[in-house]
Amino acid sequence: MTQVTTTPFDGQKPGTSGLRKKVIQFQEAHYLENFVQAIFNAVKGIKGSTLVVGGDGRFYNKTAIQLILKMAAANGVKHVIVGQNGLFSTPAVSNVIRKRSALGGIILSASHNPGGPKGDFGIKFNSANGGPAAESVTDVIFNQTKTICQYYVLEAGDVDLSVLGDTMIGDMCVEVIDPVADYAAMTQDLFDFDKIKALFQGGFTMCFDAMNAITGPYATAILEGMLGAPKGTVINGEPLADFGGLHPDPNPVYAKSLFDLMLGNNAPDFGAASDGDGDRNIVLGRGAYVAPSDSLALLTANAHLAPGYANGLTGVARSMPTSRAVDRVAEALSIECFETPTGWKFFGNLLDDGRISLCGEESAGTGSDHIREKDGLWAVLLWLNILAERRESVADILTQHWQTYGRNFYSRHDYEAVDTSAAMDVMAKLEARFDSLVGTTYQTETITSADQFMYSDPIDGSVAKNQGIRIGFASGSRFVLRVSGTGTEGATLRLYLESFEPATSRHGMDTQDALKAIIMIADEITDLKSITGRDAPSVIS
Ligand code: VG1
Ligand code: CO
């Protein structure tokens, strides 16, 4: 074993789930090594433990895994379970950690960020419950990155990750497993595969765009293999190191070809896509896009149609910027509904404690208590199970949902890669005006509340501050402004806009038109465009 002397570096920021940077930064001497050692120093019980390791297949995945194996062995880890060829989707890692009672897992991914040598890479630690490490752990990792002065590596050759089975390196066993098998078996327990099979046999058509990222092998095995969907249902199904140049963020801009297909003349019955690491999903019907916030509400209202949720839900949760469509369903079902900060880790305690069964975020993440990560393919399968039971089109199901609960018009405007100090300036100036804003009327909208979102975890009492600015209006409309924690260039400002429309006659409106007044007011009072020098958002979803 070699002990290498190193110097501290600007590690992961406190509060974020992992380290996400440009590949070239990870290629700098000692950079990845420092972070991996910081994890091993921070996590209790590493010696003699079992860990799960894998990633979304992006550039640098294999190099990073070989290093992690050698460092794990040098740090006394007993057993590492790795996906064949180093591949694992994020939800599959969560599942294997739980199933094999591992101490935790290391996931290599930058999720929806672009890949390739000039793209992004990332690494994060998940705990024994299968979920992203809590802030109490990530804060210790962060402190370690600032003080670290040595790391440990075993001198050994690379392990052949293409072959299933066990290999010893030093005193540590590396077990290479099929990354799909356990995950596929888990989904079979939750959903009625026979019903979904019958749906496909009846001629139901679907397009699943894996965006050349990790869900390809999972979707192909489950949809085309186990459920009998025709070959070709899954497109872009091969995980590529640079995602074939695609930007694996399933939104109207980066998944444009799927949107064009589904909103065009030859649309199949159902369309779906997921992101780089397989934890997000979007779904579309013929001529109908289901906004992720609406999807969470619809899944909550219909989950009982799938065997895994037939006994009903204990409660639901959504991240703060997610639209409040799901709140109305929870009220109708008389179940609890929680509002948490952005990021999946905040759902962990509620799921572990059985307070919620389903949860989701506006950024196309939905999941349940089956694992502790959001799960793209799971959401698609739940949709398929619901469609197989209801035998109605996605568009009809959506329209009926709005008729019953009203429609929450919702949109997110991202200003990517803006100057970091300008972004901070926008936030600080708006915050300084809270008192004077409340009671002010703009056009027909009166501001009734302005605050920085703070969350107290109902289970362990931990407090997360400064989770985004919320401006509420008397009409029930609101907007939210926060700085992204996952961007790797400058800062990304996210502006979330929402209005509620009870009148069925107005449900067919274009979303941006419906939100026009709120968009104009947000522009005016945040001063975002003049401070950042941008005249339009980079992405509207
Ligand atoms: C974004 C999303 C957030 C999500 C996070 C990680 O964070 O908005 O909802 O939990 O990405 O998703 P931010 O801080 O950039 O807004 V993933 O698919 O990267 O694991
Ligand atoms: Co992701």
CSV table of N, CA and C and ligand atoms in Angstrom, one decimal, residues 20 90 109-112 275-280 374, ligand 2:
chain,number,residue,atom,x,y,z
A,20,ARG,N,-19.2,17.8,-8.3
A,20,ARG,CA,-19.5,17.8,-9.7
A,20,ARG,C,-18.7,18.9,-10.4
A,90,THR,N,-28.2,5.3,-11.1
A,90,THR,CA,-28.3,5.7,-9.8
A,90,THR,C,-29.4,4.9,-9.0
A,109,SER,N,-21.2,10.0,-11.6
A,109,SER,CA,-22.1,10.6,-12.5
A,109,SER,C,-22.2,12.1,-12.4
A,110,ALA,N,-22.5,12.8,-13.4
A,110,ALA,CA,-22.8,14.2,-13.3
A,110,ALA,C,-24.2,14.4,-13.8
A,111,SER,N,-25.0,13.2,-13.7
A,111,SER,CA,-26.4,13.2,-14.0
A,111,SER,C,-26.8,13.9,-15.4
A,112,HIS,N,-27.5,15.0,-15.3
A,112,HIS,CA,-28.0,15.6,-16.6
A,112,HIS,C,-26.9,16.5,-17.2
A,275,ASP,N,-32.6,10.7,-17.8
A,275,ASP,CA,-31.4,11.5,-17.8
A,275,ASP,C,-30.1,10.7,-17.8
A,276,GLY,N,-29.0,11.3,-17.7
A,276,GLY,CA,-27.7,10.6,-17.7
A,276,GLY,C,-27.6,9.4,-16.8
A,277,ASP,N,-28.0,9.6,-15.5
A,277,ASP,CA,-27.8,8.5,-14.6
A,277,ASP,C,-29.1,7.8,-14.3
A,278,GLY,N,-30.1,8.1,-15.0
A,278,GLY,CA,-31.4,7.2,-15.0
A,278,GLY,C,-32.3,7.5,-13.8
A,279,ASP,N,-32.1,8.6,-13.1
A,279,ASP,CA,-33.0,8.8,-12.0
A,279,ASP,C,-34.1,9.8,-12.3
A,280,ARG,N,-34.1,10.4,-13.5
A,280,ARG,CA,-35.2,11.3,-13.9
A,280,ARG,C,-36.0,10.7,-15.0
A,374,LYS,N,-34.5,9.1,-6.7
A,374,LYS,CA,-35.6,9.2,-7.7
A,374,LYS,C,-35.3,8.1,-8.7
B,2,CO,CO,-29.9,12.4,-12.6
